[in-house]
Each structure stands twice: as structure tokens, then as C-alpha cells.
Amino acid sequence: MLETVEQETGASPQWSIIWLHGLGADGHDFAPIVPELVRPQWPAIRFVFPHAPKRAVTINNGMPMRAWYDIVSMDFRSRADAAGVAESVAQVEALIKREQERGIPLDHIVLIGFSQGGAITLATGLQRREKLAGLVALSTYLPEVDAAAAQLVDGANTQPVFMAHGTGDPVIPVQVAEHSMQVLKQLGFGVEWHRYPMAHQVCGEEIHALGDWLQARFDA
């Protein structure tokens, strides 16, 4: 089981949000966003911020850092190490199962990821036979995009998706993210898509839009 940082917004949480960080960061990275995101009328939520394992990253001269998979090339169609992606998907599934064991039903679990973490969020979502409340992919792309149709399992495309990206992102070009979004739509996913004038980051307007999207999940 991955080590995690956890925050609960109230007693006896009714919902869980599992939030995956980006390359080289850790579970503390997005914890400060909770007060900005959470609204007073929301149900009690357990936020789970896991630490990715440390691994050598090829494009960073083999330097070990927290990463959900190795990045083996600059080509977004093949840059993600498939074995690393599969390993991380399995680790995320273990976290989802633990939330179930703690009394949170699958339809009250949201999976969020930024950058590499968002890639794992989408890869996990493609392969889920039992749907989550929703998938959130921030400043990211679909790894193994050409294999997405083959990886899709029956019913997975009923999970709602929120995607947002910066138009000036120098790490993952917005066109790459838009292609992933279009592929997801072609596979039948309902995707809410947002673009913001920013780099490889998040912004206040994006967090507000994500809050609206989460509100709709809670209301449903």
C-alpha cells in the first residue's frame, strides 16, 4: 500500500477523493488546495494524497524521483513506460479498495490526478469494471492513447470526466491533451473540457470550475 497524506473535512466522511501528484512531487503537493476547493455545504470528504514510488526517470538522465511511471521518450504516443503505468494502476486500485473497506461506496469515490497523476487517473478509469463517481485529469494526457480502445472495459465510459489544461503548457502541449479528450469522447465518455491561459499548473478559475463539477457529483 502506498504511503498517503490524508485530510478529512468532517467526522465520518461520506466521500473520498484520491488525488495523484505529478512527476517529482509528493502527496503533500496538492494538500493545501483543500480549503480553496471545499465548500461549506459539501458532505464530509476524506482526501487521500498518495506518494508515488521513487524510480529512475530516463528523460531526466536516470535520476530517481517520485514518479508514477518512467518517461522513456519525448513522443507522447509512446513516452509512458507501460509496465510502470500498469503497476501504478494496480496501486491506485488498492487505495480504492481500502476506501471501500473504510465504508465509502464506489459511487462516492472520485479519482483526481495532475500531470503524470492525471495520466494514471485516465488509465485507471479506462479499465474500471465498476464505475467511480468521476475522474479528474488536470494538465495531462492519455498514456498509450493508441491502445485506449483496446484497454476500455464495458461500462467504464459511463464515468464522468473533468479535464482542464493550460494553453501555454510547455510540458504537455494543449494539443496533446485535446487529442486525448477527443479520444475519450470517441470512446463514449462524457468529458467536461476547460482551457485556461496558464502554464503547467492549476489556477483559481480552474479550481472553481472543478468545485462546480464536484457539486454536481454530490447532488447526483
mmCIF file of the C-alpha atoms, coordinates in Angstrom:
data_MODEL
# 
_entry.id   MODEL 
# 
loop_
_atom_site.group_PDB 
_atom_site.id 
_atom_site.type_symbol 
_atom_site.label_atom_id 
_atom_site.label_alt_id 
_atom_site.label_comp_id 
_atom_site.label_asym_id 
_atom_site.label_entity_id 
_atom_site.label_seq_id 
_atom_site.pdbx_PDB_ins_code 
_atom_site.Cartn_x 
_atom_site.Cartn_y 
_atom_site.Cartn_z 
_atom_site.occupancy 
_atom_site.B_iso_or_equiv 
_atom_site.pdbx_formal_charge 
_atom_site.auth_seq_id 
_atom_site.auth_comp_id 
_atom_site.auth_asym_id 
_atom_site.auth_atom_id 
_atom_site.pdbx_PDB_model_num 
ATOM 1   C CA . MET A 1 1   ? 0.000   0.000  0.000   1.00 0.00 ? 1   MET A CA 1 
ATOM 2   C CA . LEU A 1 2   ? 1.316   3.416  -0.949  1.00 0.00 ? 2   LEU A CA 1 
ATOM 3   C CA . GLU A 1 3   ? 2.041   5.888  1.853   1.00 0.00 ? 3   GLU A CA 1 
ATOM 4   C CA . THR A 1 4   ? -0.503  8.714  1.903   1.00 0.00 ? 4   THR A CA 1 
ATOM 5   C CA . VAL A 1 5   ? -1.237  12.139 3.328   1.00 0.00 ? 5   VAL A CA 1 
ATOM 6   C CA . GLU A 1 6   ? -4.873  12.387 4.448   1.00 0.00 ? 6   GLU A CA 1 
ATOM 7   C CA . GLN A 1 7   ? -7.278  15.180 5.359   1.00 0.00 ? 7   GLN A CA 1 
ATOM 8   C CA . GLU A 1 8   ? -10.895 14.823 6.458   1.00 0.00 ? 8   GLU A CA 1 
ATOM 9   C CA . THR A 1 9   ? -13.250 17.778 6.143   1.00 0.00 ? 9   THR A CA 1 
ATOM 10  C CA . GLY A 1 10  ? -15.633 16.419 8.791   1.00 0.00 ? 10  GLY A CA 1 
ATOM 11  C CA . ALA A 1 11  ? -16.429 13.468 11.010  1.00 0.00 ? 11  ALA A CA 1 
ATOM 12  C CA . SER A 1 12  ? -17.422 10.161 9.407   1.00 0.00 ? 12  SER A CA 1 
ATOM 13  C CA . PRO A 1 13  ? -16.589 11.014 5.776   1.00 0.00 ? 13  PRO A CA 1 
ATOM 14  C CA . GLN A 1 14  ? -19.216 10.027 3.228   1.00 0.00 ? 14  GLN A CA 1 
ATOM 15  C CA . TRP A 1 15  ? -16.995 10.637 0.190   1.00 0.00 ? 15  TRP A CA 1 
ATOM 16  C CA . SER A 1 16  ? -13.351 10.016 -0.710  1.00 0.00 ? 16  SER A CA 1 
ATOM 17  C CA . ILE A 1 17  ? -11.209 11.939 -3.168  1.00 0.00 ? 17  ILE A CA 1 
ATOM 18  C CA . ILE A 1 18  ? -7.929  10.247 -4.135  1.00 0.00 ? 18  ILE A CA 1 
ATOM 19  C CA . TRP A 1 19  ? -5.567  12.840 -5.660  1.00 0.00 ? 19  TRP A CA 1 
ATOM 20  C CA . LEU A 1 20  ? -2.397  11.836 -7.529  1.00 0.00 ? 20  LEU A CA 1 
ATOM 21  C CA . HIS A 1 21  ? 0.505   14.291 -7.783  1.00 0.00 ? 21  HIS A CA 1 
ATOM 22  C CA . GLY A 1 22  ? 2.790   14.989 -10.730 1.00 0.00 ? 22  GLY A CA 1 
ATOM 23  C CA . LEU A 1 23  ? 6.347   13.915 -11.561 1.00 0.00 ? 23  LEU A CA 1 
ATOM 24  C CA . GLY A 1 24  ? 8.895   14.696 -8.850  1.00 0.00 ? 24  GLY A CA 1 
ATOM 25  C CA . ALA A 1 25  ? 6.318   15.961 -6.351  1.00 0.00 ? 25  ALA A CA 1 
ATOM 26  C CA . ASP A 1 26  ? 4.704   14.010 -3.498  1.00 0.00 ? 26  ASP A CA 1 
ATOM 27  C CA . GLY A 1 27  ? 1.412   13.651 -1.664  1.00 0.00 ? 27  GLY A CA 1 
ATOM 28  C CA . HIS A 1 28  ? 1.862   16.982 0.105   1.00 0.00 ? 28  HIS A CA 1 
ATOM 29  C CA . ASP A 1 29  ? 1.770   18.884 -3.207  1.00 0.00 ? 29  ASP A CA 1 
ATOM 30  C CA . PHE A 1 30  ? -1.999  19.350 -3.527  1.00 0.00 ? 30  PHE A CA 1 
ATOM 31  C CA . ALA A 1 31  ? -2.987  19.109 0.148   1.00 0.00 ? 31  ALA A CA 1 
ATOM 32  C CA . PRO A 1 32  ? -3.008  22.948 0.510   1.00 0.00 ? 32  PRO A CA 1 
ATOM 33  C CA . ILE A 1 33  ? -5.693  23.197 -2.195  1.00 0.00 ? 33  ILE A CA 1 
ATOM 34  C CA . VAL A 1 34  ? -8.355  21.574 0.007   1.00 0.00 ? 34  VAL A CA 1 
ATOM 35  C CA . PRO A 1 35  ? -9.508  24.776 1.799   1.00 0.00 ? 35  PRO A CA 1 
ATOM 36  C CA . GLU A 1 36  ? -9.716  26.583 -1.562  1.00 0.00 ? 36  GLU A CA 1 
ATOM 37  C CA . LEU A 1 37  ? -11.755 23.803 -3.175  1.00 0.00 ? 37  LEU A CA 1 
ATOM 38  C CA . VAL A 1 38  ? -14.130 22.649 -0.430  1.00 0.00 ? 38  VAL A CA 1 
ATOM 39  C CA . ARG A 1 39  ? -17.481 24.412 0.009   1.00 0.00 ? 39  ARG A CA 1 
ATOM 40  C CA . PRO A 1 40  ? -19.385 24.730 3.310   1.00 0.00 ? 40  PRO A CA 1 
ATOM 41  C CA . GLN A 1 41  ? -22.447 22.778 2.132   1.00 0.00 ? 41  GLN A CA 1 
ATOM 42  C CA . TRP A 1 42  ? -20.477 19.738 0.954   1.00 0.00 ? 42  TRP A CA 1 
ATOM 43  C CA . PRO A 1 43  ? -20.666 16.358 2.689   1.00 0.00 ? 43  PRO A CA 1 
ATOM 44  C CA . ALA A 1 44  ? -17.700 15.254 4.784   1.00 0.00 ? 44  ALA A CA 1 
ATOM 45  C CA . ILE A 1 45  ? -14.857 14.160 2.482   1.00 0.00 ? 45  ILE A CA 1 
ATOM 46  C CA . ARG A 1 46  ? -11.677 12.185 3.080   1.00 0.00 ? 46  ARG A CA 1 
ATOM 47  C CA . PHE A 1 47  ? -8.896  13.464 0.825   1.00 0.00 ? 47  PHE A CA 1 
ATOM 48  C CA . VAL A 1 48  ? -6.197  10.872 0.161   1.00 0.00 ? 48  VAL A CA 1 
ATOM 49  C CA . PHE A 1 49  ? -2.923  12.125 -1.354  1.00 0.00 ? 49  PHE A CA 1 
ATOM 50  C CA . PRO A 1 50  ? -0.596  9.168  -2.054  1.00 0.00 ? 50  PRO A CA 1 
ATOM 51  C CA . HIS A 1 51  ? 3.164   9.376  -2.593  1.00 0.00 ? 51  HIS A CA 1 
ATOM 52  C CA . ALA A 1 52  ? 4.289   7.766  -5.863  1.00 0.00 ? 52  ALA A CA 1 
ATOM 53  C CA . PRO A 1 53  ? 7.227   5.340  -5.538  1.00 0.00 ? 53  PRO A CA 1 
ATOM 54  C CA . LYS A 1 54  ? 10.707  6.584  -6.363  1.00 0.00 ? 54  LYS A CA 1 
ATOM 55  C CA . ARG A 1 55  ? 12.072  5.318  -9.679  1.00 0.00 ? 55  ARG A CA 1 
ATOM 56  C CA . ALA A 1 56  ? 14.710  6.248  -12.229 1.00 0.00 ? 56  ALA A CA 1 
ATOM 57  C CA . VAL A 1 57  ? 13.314  8.548  -14.925 1.00 0.00 ? 57  VAL A CA 1 
ATOM 58  C CA . THR A 1 58  ? 15.022  8.049  -18.293 1.00 0.00 ? 58  THR A CA 1 
ATOM 59  C CA . ILE A 1 59  ? 14.489  11.541 -19.754 1.00 0.00 ? 59  ILE A CA 1 
ATOM 60  C CA . ASN A 1 60  ? 15.902  13.053 -16.546 1.00 0.00 ? 60  ASN A CA 1 
ATOM 61  C CA . ASN A 1 61  ? 19.211  11.208 -17.030 1.00 0.00 ? 61  ASN A CA 1 
ATOM 62  C CA . GLY A 1 62  ? 18.010  8.288  -14.941 1.00 0.00 ? 62  GLY A CA 1 
ATOM 63  C CA . MET A 1 63  ? 17.659  10.432 -11.822 1.00 0.00 ? 63  MET A CA 1 
ATOM 64  C CA . PRO A 1 64  ? 15.498  8.725  -9.176  1.00 0.00 ? 64  PRO A CA 1 
ATOM 65  C CA . MET A 1 65  ? 12.413  10.698 -8.170  1.00 0.00 ? 65  MET A CA 1 
ATOM 66  C CA . ARG A 1 66  ? 8.794   10.099 -7.271  1.00 0.00 ? 66  ARG A CA 1 
ATOM 67  C CA . ALA A 1 67  ? 7.106   9.053  -10.498 1.00 0.00 ? 67  ALA A CA 1 
ATOM 68  C CA . TRP A 1 68  ? 4.054   7.034  -11.459 1.00 0.00 ? 68  TRP A CA 1 
ATOM 69  C CA . TYR A 1 69  ? 5.950   5.618  -14.455 1.00 0.00 ? 69  TYR A CA 1 
ATOM 70  C CA . ASP A 1 70  ? 9.211   6.068  -16.327 1.00 0.00 ? 70  ASP A CA 1 
ATOM 71  C CA . ILE A 1 71  ? 9.245   8.552  -19.213 1.00 0.00 ? 71  ILE A CA 1 
ATOM 72  C CA . VAL A 1 72  ? 11.187  6.820  -21.933 1.00 0.00 ? 72  VAL A CA 1 
ATOM 73  C CA . SER A 1 73  ? 10.851  9.257  -24.858 1.00 0.00 ? 73  SER A CA 1 
ATOM 74  C CA . MET A 1 74  ? 9.537   12.675 -25.869 1.00 0.00 ? 74  MET A CA 1 
ATOM 75  C CA . ASP A 1 75  ? 6.831   11.170 -28.115 1.00 0.00 ? 75  ASP A CA 1 
ATOM 76  C CA . PHE A 1 76  ? 3.548   11.376 -26.202 1.00 0.00 ? 76  PHE A CA 1 
ATOM 77  C CA . ARG A 1 77  ? 2.210   8.305  -28.012 1.00 0.00 ? 77  ARG A CA 1 
ATOM 78  C CA . SER A 1 78  ? 4.931   6.111  -26.543 1.00 0.00 ? 78  SER A CA 1 
ATOM 79  C CA . ARG A 1 79  ? 6.624   8.071  -23.764 1.00 0.00 ? 79  ARG A CA 1 
ATOM 80  C CA . ALA A 1 80  ? 4.951   6.281  -20.834 1.00 0.00 ? 80  ALA A CA 1 
ATOM 81  C CA . ASP A 1 81  ? 6.555   3.046  -19.633 1.00 0.00 ? 81  ASP A CA 1 
ATOM 82  C CA . ALA A 1 82  ? 3.616   0.624  -19.969 1.00 0.00 ? 82  ALA A CA 1 
ATOM 83  C CA . ALA A 1 83  ? 4.765   -1.649 -17.136 1.00 0.00 ? 83  ALA A CA 1 
ATOM 84  C CA . GLY A 1 84  ? 5.072   1.348  -14.812 1.00 0.00 ? 84  GLY A CA 1 
ATOM 85  C CA . VAL A 1 85  ? 1.595   2.556  -15.761 1.00 0.00 ? 85  VAL A CA 1 
ATOM 86  C CA . ALA A 1 86  ? 0.134   -0.892 -15.040 1.00 0.00 ? 86  ALA A CA 1 
ATOM 87  C CA . GLU A 1 87  ? 1.939   -1.066 -11.690 1.00 0.00 ? 87  GLU A CA 1 
ATOM 88  C CA . SER A 1 88  ? 0.612   2.351  -10.659 1.00 0.00 ? 88  SER A CA 1 
ATOM 89  C CA . VAL A 1 89  ? -2.925  1.499  -11.775 1.00 0.00 ? 89  VAL A CA 1 
ATOM 90  C CA . ALA A 1 90  ? -2.778  -1.567 -9.509  1.00 0.00 ? 90  ALA A CA 1 
ATOM 91  C CA . GLN A 1 91  ? -1.546  0.570  -6.602  1.00 0.00 ? 91  GLN A CA 1 
ATOM 92  C CA . VAL A 1 92  ? -4.366  3.060  -7.128  1.00 0.00 ? 92  VAL A CA 1 
ATOM 93  C CA . GLU A 1 93  ? -6.864  0.202  -7.268  1.00 0.00 ? 93  GLU A CA 1 
ATOM 94  C CA . ALA A 1 94  ? -5.550  -0.919 -3.863  1.00 0.00 ? 94  ALA A CA 1 
ATOM 95  C CA . LEU A 1 95  ? -6.237  2.574  -2.489  1.00 0.00 ? 95  LEU A CA 1 
ATOM 96  C CA . ILE A 1 96  ? -9.763  2.486  -3.944  1.00 0.00 ? 96  ILE A CA 1 
ATOM 97  C CA . LYS A 1 97  ? -10.372 -0.899 -2.328  1.00 0.00 ? 97  LYS A CA 1 
ATOM 98  C CA . ARG A 1 98  ? -9.162  0.446  1.021   1.00 0.00 ? 98  ARG A CA 1 
ATOM 99  C CA . GLU A 1 99  ? -11.664 3.308  0.813   1.00 0.00 ? 99  GLU A CA 1 
ATOM 100 C CA . GLN A 1 100 ? -14.404 0.745  0.170   1.00 0.00 ? 100 GLN A CA 1 
ATOM 101 C CA . GLU A 1 101 ? -13.252 -1.189 3.230   1.00 0.00 ? 101 GLU A CA 1 
ATOM 102 C CA . ARG A 1 102 ? -13.491 2.058  5.212   1.00 0.00 ? 102 ARG A CA 1 
ATOM 103 C CA . GLY A 1 103 ? -17.157 2.319  4.258   1.00 0.00 ? 103 GLY A CA 1 
ATOM 104 C CA . ILE A 1 104 ? -17.083 4.545  1.156   1.00 0.00 ? 104 ILE A CA 1 
ATOM 105 C CA . PRO A 1 105 ? -19.069 3.122  -1.801  1.00 0.00 ? 105 PRO A CA 1 
ATOM 106 C CA . LEU A 1 106 ? -17.506 3.288  -5.256  1.00 0.00 ? 106 LEU A CA 1 
ATOM 107 C CA . ASP A 1 107 ? -20.058 5.847  -6.428  1.00 0.00 ? 107 ASP A CA 1 
ATOM 108 C CA . HIS A 1 108 ? -18.767 8.168  -3.681  1.00 0.00 ? 108 HIS A CA 1 
ATOM 109 C CA . ILE A 1 109 ? -15.112 7.931  -4.725  1.00 0.00 ? 109 ILE A CA 1 
ATOM 110 C CA . VAL A 1 110 ? -13.551 10.481 -7.108  1.00 0.00 ? 110 VAL A CA 1 
ATOM 111 C CA . LEU A 1 111 ? -10.095 9.957  -8.626  1.00 0.00 ? 111 LEU A CA 1 
ATOM 112 C CA . ILE A 1 112 ? -8.127  13.129 -9.438  1.00 0.00 ? 112 ILE A CA 1 
ATOM 113 C CA . GLY A 1 113 ? -4.657  13.460 -10.933 1.00 0.00 ? 113 GLY A CA 1 
ATOM 114 C CA . PHE A 1 114 ? -2.319  16.195 -12.129 1.00 0.00 ? 114 PHE A CA 1 
ATOM 115 C CA . SER A 1 115 ? 0.164   15.626 -14.990 1.00 0.00 ? 115 SER A CA 1 
ATOM 116 C CA . GLN A 1 116 ? 1.604   12.094 -14.510 1.00 0.00 ? 116 GLN A CA 1 
ATOM 117 C CA . GLY A 1 117 ? -1.017  11.519 -11.835 1.00 0.00 ? 117 GLY A CA 1 
ATOM 118 C CA . GLY A 1 118 ? -3.711  12.510 -14.299 1.00 0.00 ? 118 GLY A CA 1 
ATOM 119 C CA . ALA A 1 119 ? -2.379  10.021 -16.827 1.00 0.00 ? 119 ALA A CA 1 
ATOM 120 C CA . ILE A 1 120 ? -2.746  7.273  -14.208 1.00 0.00 ? 120 ILE A CA 1 
ATOM 121 C CA . THR A 1 121 ? -6.245  8.541  -13.371 1.00 0.00 ? 121 THR A CA 1 
ATOM 122 C CA . LEU A 1 122 ? -7.313  8.135  -17.017 1.00 0.00 ? 122 LEU A CA 1 
ATOM 123 C CA . ALA A 1 123 ? -5.562  4.770  -17.386 1.00 0.00 ? 123 ALA A CA 1 
ATOM 124 C CA . THR A 1 124 ? -7.316  3.532  -14.233 1.00 0.00 ? 124 THR A CA 1 
ATOM 125 C CA . GLY A 1 125 ? -10.674 4.825  -15.415 1.00 0.00 ? 125 GLY A CA 1 
ATOM 126 C CA . LEU A 1 126 ? -10.431 3.050  -18.774 1.00 0.00 ? 126 LEU A CA 1 
ATOM 127 C CA . GLN A 1 127 ? -10.050 -0.295 -17.026 1.00 0.00 ? 127 GLN A CA 1 
ATOM 128 C CA . ARG A 1 128 ? -12.649 0.008  -14.251 1.00 0.00 ? 128 ARG A CA 1 
ATOM 129 C CA . ARG A 1 129 ? -15.467 -2.534 -14.495 1.00 0.00 ? 129 ARG A CA 1 
ATOM 130 C CA . GLU A 1 130 ? -17.272 -0.882 -11.562 1.00 0.00 ? 130 GLU A CA 1 
ATOM 131 C CA . LYS A 1 131 ? -17.561 2.842  -12.061 1.00 0.00 ? 131 LYS A CA 1 
ATOM 132 C CA . LEU A 1 132 ? -16.320 5.573  -9.763  1.00 0.00 ? 132 LEU A CA 1 
ATOM 133 C CA . ALA A 1 133 ? -18.220 8.827  -9.121  1.00 0.00 ? 133 ALA A CA 1 
ATOM 134 C CA . GLY A 1 134 ? -15.876 10.583 -11.532 1.00 0.00 ? 134 GLY A CA 1 
ATOM 135 C CA . LEU A 1 135 ? -12.403 11.065 -12.992 1.00 0.00 ? 135 LEU A CA 1 
ATOM 136 C CA . VAL A 1 136 ? -10.493 14.371 -12.979 1.00 0.00 ? 136 VAL A CA 1 
ATOM 137 C CA . ALA A 1 137 ? -7.476  14.826 -15.276 1.00 0.00 ? 137 ALA A CA 1 
ATOM 138 C CA . LEU A 1 138 ? -5.571  18.111 -14.847 1.00 0.00 ? 138 LEU A CA 1 
ATOM 139 C CA . SER A 1 139 ? -2.777  19.213 -17.220 1.00 0.00 ? 139 SER A CA 1 
ATOM 140 C CA . THR A 1 140 ? -2.345  15.699 -18.531 1.00 0.00 ? 140 THR A CA 1 
ATOM 141 C CA . TYR A 1 141 ? -2.880  13.248 -21.382 1.00 0.00 ? 141 TYR A CA 1 
ATOM 142 C CA . LEU A 1 142 ? -3.977  9.668  -22.007 1.00 0.00 ? 142 LEU A CA 1 
ATOM 143 C CA . PRO A 1 143 ? -0.936  7.371  -21.895 1.00 0.00 ? 143 PRO A CA 1 
ATOM 144 C CA . GLU A 1 144 ? -0.844  4.667  -24.587 1.00 0.00 ? 144 GLU A CA 1 
ATOM 145 C CA . VAL A 1 145 ? -3.518  6.665  -26.416 1.00 0.00 ? 145 VAL A CA 1 
ATOM 146 C CA . ASP A 1 146 ? -3.400  4.375  -29.468 1.00 0.00 ? 146 ASP A CA 1 
ATOM 147 C CA . ALA A 1 147 ? -4.258  1.377  -27.251 1.00 0.00 ? 147 ALA A CA 1 
ATOM 148 C CA . ALA A 1 148 ? -7.103  3.133  -25.393 1.00 0.00 ? 148 ALA A CA 1 
ATOM 149 C CA . ALA A 1 149 ? -9.894  1.446  -27.349 1.00 0.00 ? 149 ALA A CA 1 
ATOM 150 C CA . ALA A 1 150 ? -8.401  -1.986 -26.653 1.00 0.00 ? 150 ALA A CA 1 
ATOM 151 C CA . GLN A 1 151 ? -7.973  -1.176 -22.944 1.00 0.00 ? 151 GLN A CA 1 
ATOM 152 C CA . LEU A 1 152 ? -11.526 0.123  -22.462 1.00 0.00 ? 152 LEU A CA 1 
ATOM 153 C CA . VAL A 1 153 ? -13.717 -2.274 -20.479 1.00 0.00 ? 153 VAL A CA 1 
ATOM 154 C CA . ASP A 1 154 ? -17.510 -2.478 -20.716 1.00 0.00 ? 154 ASP A CA 1 
ATOM 155 C CA . GLY A 1 155 ? -19.225 0.258  -18.739 1.00 0.00 ? 155 GLY A CA 1 
ATOM 156 C CA . ALA A 1 156 ? -16.108 2.268  -17.943 1.00 0.00 ? 156 ALA A CA 1 
ATOM 157 C CA . ASN A 1 157 ? -17.223 5.070  -20.259 1.00 0.00 ? 157 ASN A CA 1 
ATOM 158 C CA . THR A 1 158 ? -20.211 5.824  -18.018 1.00 0.00 ? 158 THR A CA 1 
ATOM 159 C CA . GLN A 1 159 ? -17.820 7.551  -15.583 1.00 0.00 ? 159 GLN A CA 1 
ATOM 160 C CA . PRO A 1 160 ? -17.960 11.356 -15.951 1.00 0.00 ? 160 PRO A CA 1 
ATOM 161 C CA . VAL A 1 161 ? -14.645 13.077 -16.709 1.00 0.00 ? 161 VAL A CA 1 
ATOM 162 C CA . PHE A 1 162 ? -13.392 16.607 -15.950 1.00 0.00 ? 162 PHE A CA 1 
ATOM 163 C CA . MET A 1 163 ? -10.324 17.708 -17.932 1.00 0.00 ? 163 MET A CA 1 
ATOM 164 C CA . ALA A 1 164 ? -8.531  21.064 -17.764 1.00 0.00 ? 164 ALA A CA 1 
ATOM 165 C CA . HIS A 1 165 ? -5.311  22.314 -19.352 1.00 0.00 ? 165 HIS A CA 1 
ATOM 166 C CA . GLY A 1 166 ? -3.193  25.423 -19.788 1.00 0.00 ? 166 GLY A CA 1 
ATOM 167 C CA . THR A 1 167 ? -2.960  26.883 -23.280 1.00 0.00 ? 167 THR A CA 1 
ATOM 168 C CA . GLY A 1 168 ? 0.671   27.800 -22.598 1.00 0.00 ? 168 GLY A CA 1 
ATOM 169 C CA . ASP A 1 169 ? 1.710   24.479 -21.043 1.00 0.00 ? 169 ASP A CA 1 
ATOM 170 C CA . PRO A 1 170 ? 5.392   23.882 -22.014 1.00 0.00 ? 170 PRO A CA 1 
ATOM 171 C CA . VAL A 1 171 ? 5.463   20.353 -20.524 1.00 0.00 ? 171 VAL A CA 1 
ATOM 172 C CA . ILE A 1 172 ? 2.387   18.798 -22.121 1.00 0.00 ? 172 ILE A CA 1 
ATOM 173 C CA . PRO A 1 173 ? 1.171   20.839 -25.128 1.00 0.00 ? 173 PRO A CA 1 
ATOM 174 C CA . VAL A 1 174 ? -2.528  21.606 -25.010 1.00 0.00 ? 174 VAL A CA 1 
ATOM 175 C CA . GLN A 1 175 ? -2.951  19.909 -28.411 1.00 0.00 ? 175 GLN A CA 1 
ATOM 176 C CA . VAL A 1 176 ? -1.816  16.613 -26.850 1.00 0.00 ? 176 VAL A CA 1 
ATOM 177 C CA . ALA A 1 177 ? -4.415  16.964 -24.097 1.00 0.00 ? 177 ALA A CA 1 
ATOM 178 C CA . GLU A 1 178 ? -7.122  17.881 -26.599 1.00 0.00 ? 178 GLU A CA 1 
ATOM 179 C CA . HIS A 1 179 ? -6.333  14.779 -28.653 1.00 0.00 ? 179 HIS A CA 1 
ATOM 180 C CA . SER A 1 180 ? -6.707  12.652 -25.506 1.00 0.00 ? 180 SER A CA 1 
ATOM 181 C CA . MET A 1 181 ? -10.010 14.378 -24.757 1.00 0.00 ? 181 MET A CA 1 
ATOM 182 C CA . GLN A 1 182 ? -11.292 13.674 -28.271 1.00 0.00 ? 182 GLN A CA 1 
ATOM 183 C CA . VAL A 1 183 ? -10.274 10.008 -27.991 1.00 0.00 ? 183 VAL A CA 1 
ATOM 184 C CA . LEU A 1 184 ? -12.147 9.707  -24.690 1.00 0.00 ? 184 LEU A CA 1 
ATOM 185 C CA . LYS A 1 185 ? -15.237 11.261 -26.282 1.00 0.00 ? 185 LYS A CA 1 
ATOM 186 C CA . GLN A 1 186 ? -14.968 8.864  -29.234 1.00 0.00 ? 186 GLN A CA 1 
ATOM 187 C CA . LEU A 1 187 ? -14.901 6.010  -26.696 1.00 0.00 ? 187 LEU A CA 1 
ATOM 188 C CA . GLY A 1 188 ? -18.165 7.290  -25.229 1.00 0.00 ? 188 GLY A CA 1 
ATOM 189 C CA . PHE A 1 189 ? -17.007 9.190  -22.159 1.00 0.00 ? 189 PHE A CA 1 
ATOM 190 C CA . GLY A 1 190 ? -18.811 12.356 -21.150 1.00 0.00 ? 190 GLY A CA 1 
ATOM 191 C CA . VAL A 1 191 ? -15.973 14.879 -20.833 1.00 0.00 ? 191 VAL A CA 1 
ATOM 192 C CA . GLU A 1 192 ? -16.225 18.406 -19.437 1.00 0.00 ? 192 GLU A CA 1 
ATOM 193 C CA . TRP A 1 193 ? -13.257 20.227 -21.001 1.00 0.00 ? 193 TRP A CA 1 
ATOM 194 C CA . HIS A 1 194 ? -11.677 23.516 -19.898 1.00 0.00 ? 194 HIS A CA 1 
ATOM 195 C CA . ARG A 1 195 ? -8.749  25.575 -21.230 1.00 0.00 ? 195 ARG A CA 1 
ATOM 196 C CA . TYR A 1 196 ? -7.041  28.320 -19.219 1.00 0.00 ? 196 TYR A CA 1 
ATOM 197 C CA . PRO A 1 197 ? -4.331  30.887 -20.100 1.00 0.00 ? 197 PRO A CA 1 
ATOM 198 C CA . MET A 1 198 ? -1.686  29.289 -17.877 1.00 0.00 ? 198 MET A CA 1 
ATOM 199 C CA . ALA A 1 199 ? 1.391   27.044 -17.980 1.00 0.00 ? 199 ALA A CA 1 
ATOM 200 C CA . HIS A 1 200 ? 1.805   23.581 -16.364 1.00 0.00 ? 200 HIS A CA 1 
ATOM 201 C CA . GLN A 1 201 ? -0.095  24.445 -13.204 1.00 0.00 ? 201 GLN A CA 1 
ATOM 202 C CA . VAL A 1 202 ? -3.554  24.990 -11.753 1.00 0.00 ? 202 VAL A CA 1 
ATOM 203 C CA . CYS A 1 203 ? -5.380  28.307 -11.361 1.00 0.00 ? 203 CYS A CA 1 
ATOM 204 C CA . GLY A 1 204 ? -8.193  29.689 -9.229  1.00 0.00 ? 204 GLY A CA 1 
ATOM 205 C CA . GLU A 1 205 ? -10.734 29.713 -12.034 1.00 0.00 ? 205 GLU A CA 1 
ATOM 206 C CA . GLU A 1 206 ? -9.988  26.036 -12.706 1.00 0.00 ? 206 GLU A CA 1 
ATOM 207 C CA . ILE A 1 207 ? -10.429 25.116 -9.031  1.00 0.00 ? 207 ILE A CA 1 
ATOM 208 C CA . HIS A 1 208 ? -13.793 26.921 -9.009  1.00 0.00 ? 208 HIS A CA 1 
ATOM 209 C CA . ALA A 1 209 ? -14.923 25.021 -12.133 1.00 0.00 ? 209 ALA A CA 1 
ATOM 210 C CA . LEU A 1 210 ? -13.780 21.753 -10.550 1.00 0.00 ? 210 LEU A CA 1 
ATOM 211 C CA . GLY A 1 211 ? -15.807 22.668 -7.459  1.00 0.00 ? 211 GLY A CA 1 
ATOM 212 C CA . ASP A 1 212 ? -18.911 23.128 -9.604  1.00 0.00 ? 212 ASP A CA 1 
ATOM 213 C CA . TRP A 1 213 ? -18.296 19.751 -11.258 1.00 0.00 ? 213 TRP A CA 1 
ATOM 214 C CA . LEU A 1 214 ? -17.830 18.037 -7.873  1.00 0.00 ? 214 LEU A CA 1 
ATOM 215 C CA . GLN A 1 215 ? -21.007 19.727 -6.602  1.00 0.00 ? 215 GLN A CA 1 
ATOM 216 C CA . ALA A 1 216 ? -22.890 18.062 -9.448  1.00 0.00 ? 216 ALA A CA 1 
ATOM 217 C CA . ARG A 1 217 ? -21.466 14.689 -8.419  1.00 0.00 ? 217 ARG A CA 1 
ATOM 218 C CA . PHE A 1 218 ? -22.589 15.211 -4.798  1.00 0.00 ? 218 PHE A CA 1 
ATOM 219 C CA . ASP A 1 219 ? -26.053 16.317 -5.942  1.00 0.00 ? 219 ASP A CA 1 
ATOM 220 C CA . ALA A 1 220 ? -26.420 13.251 -8.141  1.00 0.00 ? 220 ALA A CA 1 
# 
